Coordinates of C-alpha atoms in Angstrom, one line a residue:
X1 CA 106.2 103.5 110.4
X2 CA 103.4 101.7 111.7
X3 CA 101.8 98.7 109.5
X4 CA 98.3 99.3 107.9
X5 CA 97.2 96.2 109.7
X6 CA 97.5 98.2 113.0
X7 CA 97.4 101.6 112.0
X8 CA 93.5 102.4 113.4
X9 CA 95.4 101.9 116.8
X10 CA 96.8 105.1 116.6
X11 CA 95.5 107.7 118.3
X12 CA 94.6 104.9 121.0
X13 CA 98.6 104.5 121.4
X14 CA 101.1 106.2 120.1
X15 CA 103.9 105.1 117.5
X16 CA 106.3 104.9 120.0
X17 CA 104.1 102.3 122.2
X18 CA 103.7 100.3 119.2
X19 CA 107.4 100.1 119.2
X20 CA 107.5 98.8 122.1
X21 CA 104.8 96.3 121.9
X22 CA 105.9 95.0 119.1
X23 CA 109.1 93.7 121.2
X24 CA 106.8 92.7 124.2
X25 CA 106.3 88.9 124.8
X26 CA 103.1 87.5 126.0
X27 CA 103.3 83.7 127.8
X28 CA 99.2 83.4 127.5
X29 CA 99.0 80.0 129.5
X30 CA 95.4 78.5 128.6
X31 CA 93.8 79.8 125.7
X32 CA 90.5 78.7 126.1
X33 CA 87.3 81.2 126.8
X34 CA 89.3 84.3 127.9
X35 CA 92.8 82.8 127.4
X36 CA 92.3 82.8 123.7
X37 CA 90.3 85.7 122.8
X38 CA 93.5 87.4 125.1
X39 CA 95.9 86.5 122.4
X40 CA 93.6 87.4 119.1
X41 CA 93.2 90.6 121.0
X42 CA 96.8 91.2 121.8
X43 CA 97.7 90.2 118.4
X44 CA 95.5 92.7 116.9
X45 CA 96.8 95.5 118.8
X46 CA 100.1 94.9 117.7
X47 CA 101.9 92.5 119.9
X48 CA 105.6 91.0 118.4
X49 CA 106.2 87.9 120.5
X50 CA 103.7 85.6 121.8
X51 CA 104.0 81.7 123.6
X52 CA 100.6 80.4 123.4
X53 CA 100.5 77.2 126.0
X54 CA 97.8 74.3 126.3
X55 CA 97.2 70.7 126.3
X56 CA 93.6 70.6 125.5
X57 CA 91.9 70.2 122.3
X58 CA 88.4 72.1 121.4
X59 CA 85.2 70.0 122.4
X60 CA 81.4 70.7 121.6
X61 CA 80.6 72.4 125.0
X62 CA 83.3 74.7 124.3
X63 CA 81.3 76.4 121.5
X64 CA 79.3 78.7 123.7
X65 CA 82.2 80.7 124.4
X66 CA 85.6 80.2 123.4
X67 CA 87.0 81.8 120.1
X68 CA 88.5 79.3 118.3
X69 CA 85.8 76.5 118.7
X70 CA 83.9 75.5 115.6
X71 CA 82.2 72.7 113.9
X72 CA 85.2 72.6 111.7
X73 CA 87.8 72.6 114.6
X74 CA 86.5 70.2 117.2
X75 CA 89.3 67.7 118.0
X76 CA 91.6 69.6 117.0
X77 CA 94.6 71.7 119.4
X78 CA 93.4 74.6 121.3
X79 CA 97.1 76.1 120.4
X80 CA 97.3 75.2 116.7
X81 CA 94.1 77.1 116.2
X82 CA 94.3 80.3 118.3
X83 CA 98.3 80.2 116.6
X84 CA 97.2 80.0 112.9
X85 CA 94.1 82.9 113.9
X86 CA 97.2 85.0 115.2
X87 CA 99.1 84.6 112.3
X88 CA 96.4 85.1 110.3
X89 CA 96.1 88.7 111.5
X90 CA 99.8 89.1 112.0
X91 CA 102.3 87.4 109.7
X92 CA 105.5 88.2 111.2
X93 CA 104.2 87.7 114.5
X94 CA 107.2 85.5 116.5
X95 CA 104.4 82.8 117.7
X96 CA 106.0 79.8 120.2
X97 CA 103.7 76.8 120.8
X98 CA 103.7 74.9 124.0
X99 CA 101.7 72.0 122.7
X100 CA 102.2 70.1 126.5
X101 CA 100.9 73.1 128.0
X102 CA 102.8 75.3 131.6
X103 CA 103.9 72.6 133.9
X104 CA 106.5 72.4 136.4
X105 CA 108.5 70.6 134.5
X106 CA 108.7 73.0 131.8
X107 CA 108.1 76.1 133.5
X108 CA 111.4 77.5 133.2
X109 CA 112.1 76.8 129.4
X110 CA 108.9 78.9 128.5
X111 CA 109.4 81.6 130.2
X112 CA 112.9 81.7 129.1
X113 CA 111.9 82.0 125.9
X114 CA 113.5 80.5 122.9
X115 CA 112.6 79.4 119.4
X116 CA 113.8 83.4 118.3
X117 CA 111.9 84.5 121.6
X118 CA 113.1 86.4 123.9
X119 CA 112.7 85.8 127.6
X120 CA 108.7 86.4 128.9
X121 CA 108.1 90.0 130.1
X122 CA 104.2 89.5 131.2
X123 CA 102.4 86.3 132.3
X124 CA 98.7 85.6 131.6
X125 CA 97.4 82.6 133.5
X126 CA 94.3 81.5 132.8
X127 CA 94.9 77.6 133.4
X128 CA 91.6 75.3 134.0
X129 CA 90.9 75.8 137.6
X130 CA 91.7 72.1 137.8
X131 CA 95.6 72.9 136.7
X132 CA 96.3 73.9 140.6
X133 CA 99.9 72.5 140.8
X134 CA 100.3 74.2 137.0
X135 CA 99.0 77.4 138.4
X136 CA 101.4 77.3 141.7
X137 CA 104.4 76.5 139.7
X138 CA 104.0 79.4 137.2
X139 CA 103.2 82.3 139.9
X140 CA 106.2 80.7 141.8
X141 CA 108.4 80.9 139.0
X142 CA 107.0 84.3 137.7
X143 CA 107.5 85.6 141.3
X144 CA 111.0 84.3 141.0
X145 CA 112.0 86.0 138.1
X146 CA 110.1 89.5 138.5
X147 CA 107.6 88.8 135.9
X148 CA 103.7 90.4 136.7
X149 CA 101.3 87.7 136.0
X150 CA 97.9 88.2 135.8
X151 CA 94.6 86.1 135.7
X152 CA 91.2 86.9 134.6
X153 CA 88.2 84.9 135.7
X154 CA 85.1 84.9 133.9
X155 CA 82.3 84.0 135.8
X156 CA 78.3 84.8 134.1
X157 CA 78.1 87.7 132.3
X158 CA 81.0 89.5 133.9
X159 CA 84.7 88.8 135.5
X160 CA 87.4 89.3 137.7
X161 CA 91.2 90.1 137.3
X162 CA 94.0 89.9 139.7
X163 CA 97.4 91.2 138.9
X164 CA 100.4 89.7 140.7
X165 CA 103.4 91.7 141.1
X166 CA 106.8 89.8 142.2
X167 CA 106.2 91.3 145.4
X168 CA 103.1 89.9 146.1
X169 CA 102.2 86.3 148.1
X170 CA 102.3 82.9 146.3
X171 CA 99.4 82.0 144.7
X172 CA 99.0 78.9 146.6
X173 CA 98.9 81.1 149.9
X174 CA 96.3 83.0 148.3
X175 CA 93.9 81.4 146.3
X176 CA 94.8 77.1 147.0
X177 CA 92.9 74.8 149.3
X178 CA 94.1 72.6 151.2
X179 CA 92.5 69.8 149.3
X180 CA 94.3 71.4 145.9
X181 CA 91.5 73.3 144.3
X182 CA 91.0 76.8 144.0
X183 CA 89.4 78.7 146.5
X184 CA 86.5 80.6 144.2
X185 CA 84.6 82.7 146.4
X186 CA 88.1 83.8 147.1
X187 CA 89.5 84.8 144.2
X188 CA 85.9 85.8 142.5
X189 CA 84.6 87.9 145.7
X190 CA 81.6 89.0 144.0
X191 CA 78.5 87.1 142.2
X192 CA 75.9 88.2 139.5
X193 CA 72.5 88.9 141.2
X194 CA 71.2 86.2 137.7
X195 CA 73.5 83.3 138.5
X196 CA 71.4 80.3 140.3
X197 CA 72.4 78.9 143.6
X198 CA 72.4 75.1 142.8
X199 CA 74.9 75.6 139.8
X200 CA 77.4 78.0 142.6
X201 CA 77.0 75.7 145.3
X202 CA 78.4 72.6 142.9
X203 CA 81.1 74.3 141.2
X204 CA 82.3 75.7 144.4
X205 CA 81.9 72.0 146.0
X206 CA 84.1 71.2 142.7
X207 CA 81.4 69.3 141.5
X208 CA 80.5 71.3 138.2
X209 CA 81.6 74.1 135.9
X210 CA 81.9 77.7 136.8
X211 CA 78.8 79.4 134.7
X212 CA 79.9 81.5 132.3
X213 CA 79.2 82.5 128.6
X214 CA 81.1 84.4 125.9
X215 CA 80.0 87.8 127.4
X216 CA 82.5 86.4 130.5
X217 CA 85.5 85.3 128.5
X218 CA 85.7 88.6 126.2
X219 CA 84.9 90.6 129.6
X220 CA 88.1 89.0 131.2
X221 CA 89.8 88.8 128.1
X222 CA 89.5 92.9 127.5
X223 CA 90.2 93.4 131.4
X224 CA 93.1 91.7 131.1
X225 CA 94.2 93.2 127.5
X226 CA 93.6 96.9 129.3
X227 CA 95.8 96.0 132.0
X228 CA 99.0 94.4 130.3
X229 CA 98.8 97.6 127.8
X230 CA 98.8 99.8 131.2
X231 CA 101.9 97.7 132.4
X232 CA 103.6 98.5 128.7
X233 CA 102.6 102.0 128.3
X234 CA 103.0 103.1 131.7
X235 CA 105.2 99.9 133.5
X236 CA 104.3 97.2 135.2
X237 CA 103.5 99.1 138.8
X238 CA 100.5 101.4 137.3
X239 CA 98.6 97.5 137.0
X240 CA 95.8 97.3 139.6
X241 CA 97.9 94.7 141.7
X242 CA 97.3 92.6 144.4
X243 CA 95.8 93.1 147.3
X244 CA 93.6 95.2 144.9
X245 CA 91.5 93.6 142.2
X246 CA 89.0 94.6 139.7
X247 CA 85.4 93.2 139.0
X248 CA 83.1 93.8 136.1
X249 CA 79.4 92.5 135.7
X250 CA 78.2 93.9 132.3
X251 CA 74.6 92.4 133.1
X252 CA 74.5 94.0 136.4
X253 CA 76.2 97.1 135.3
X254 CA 78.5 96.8 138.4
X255 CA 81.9 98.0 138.4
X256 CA 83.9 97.4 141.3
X257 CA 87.6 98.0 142.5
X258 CA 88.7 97.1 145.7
X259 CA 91.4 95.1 147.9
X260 CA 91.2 92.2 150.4
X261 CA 90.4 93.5 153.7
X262 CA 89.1 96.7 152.5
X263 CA 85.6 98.3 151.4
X264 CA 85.7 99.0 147.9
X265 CA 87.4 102.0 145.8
X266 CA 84.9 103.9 143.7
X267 CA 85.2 103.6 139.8
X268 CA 87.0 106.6 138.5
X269 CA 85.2 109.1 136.2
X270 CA 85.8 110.4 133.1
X271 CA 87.9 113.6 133.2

């Protein structure tokens, strides 16, 4: 029997999926813009374990776009919020808090689970593209462990997502420069026709913030929602995975699928 809480999400899935989310867990590592709106979205569709891990606490210029910033919870733990929002919808949701946030240090012990969890079955990685040694050490141990991770990067008024299967190269072969940061035009291959040069140019110089808004963070929040509930319906190989990725521009009404190397796949039409 399904809960009345989550009972409108029949029809979308069936009871037997709901089953089975309900034993899923979820490591959502970052819950800031899209990272946070990830697990409230999760949560509502029914999820039964979730590890919610970040360091950071909620500042003013977080307002424009991440879902547990308010007046009333400035200063205050990015994790202890988005956790007591989760609960909120779902009482008996088995919630873990990493308060120190994914580092290598602690890598293992999170994804083993714990504290009534049981061990991580999907990886959402949405660390501050600062966090590059955070990011390397959980695709490493993901990759280690079979675990899919995904990440989905907000950027403007749209997004990309990667999924990485086990199989797939380390992160750090990918998407790290030599310098440490993030290589962005790599791992967000396509730009908004709106967003303005000088603001690019200095966050790809890792001088300034990627540009991005709400409409971003619940566009790579819901692309990365879709995809997890793929890998649980369906398993974790029907995920658009690496070398393939998926872009979304909402503003630009662009829709995009397509691999490194390769020209792009066409978006799929209704049946």
């Amino acid at each position: 029997m399904v809960e009345p809480r989550f009972e409108r999400n029949l029809g979308v899935i069936g009871p037997d999926v709901m089953q089975r989310l309900a034993r899923t867990h979820v490591l959502v590592a970052g819950v800031g813009g899209a990272g946070g709106q990830c697990a409230v979205d999760l949560v509502r569709l029914g999820l039964g374990c979730l590890t919610l891990a970040d360091f950071d606490t909620y500042e003013r210029h977080n307002m424009n776009r991440q879902v547990g910033c308010f007046e009333s919870t400035l200063g205050q733990s990015k994790v202890e919020v988005v956790g007591r929002m989760c609960l909120d919808i779902h009482p008996s949701l088995r919630l873990r808090r990493v308060m120190e946030g994914v580092t290598a240090a602690n890598v293992e012990t999170v994804l083993d689970g714990g504290e009534g969890l049981p061990p991580v079955d999907y990886v959402v990685e949405v660390i501050d593209i600062a966090g590059g040694s955070a990011k390397q050490a959980l695709h490493r141990a993901c990759r280690a462990r079979g675990i899919p991770a995904m990440t989905g990067l907000m950027l403007g008024f749209g997004a990309a997502l990667h999924v990485f299967q086990p199989d797939a190269p380390l992160y750090e072969e990918l998407y790290i420069l030599p310098d440490g940061r993030v290589d962005l035009p790599a791992i967000i291959p396509h730009l908004g026709s709106y967003l303005l040069q000088d603001a690019m140019e200095s966050c790809y110089a890792g001088r300034g913030h990627a540009p991005t808004c709400v409409v971003g963070a619940t566009t790579a929040a819901g692309m990365m929602v879709s995809e997890l509930m793929r890998g649980v319906m369906l398993g974790a190989r029907a995920m658009v995975s690496w070398p393939e990725y998926l872009y979304v521009d909402l503003f630009d009404h662009r829709y995009v699928r397509a691999a490194a190397g390769r020209t792009s796949v066409p978006a799929r039409q209704p049946a």
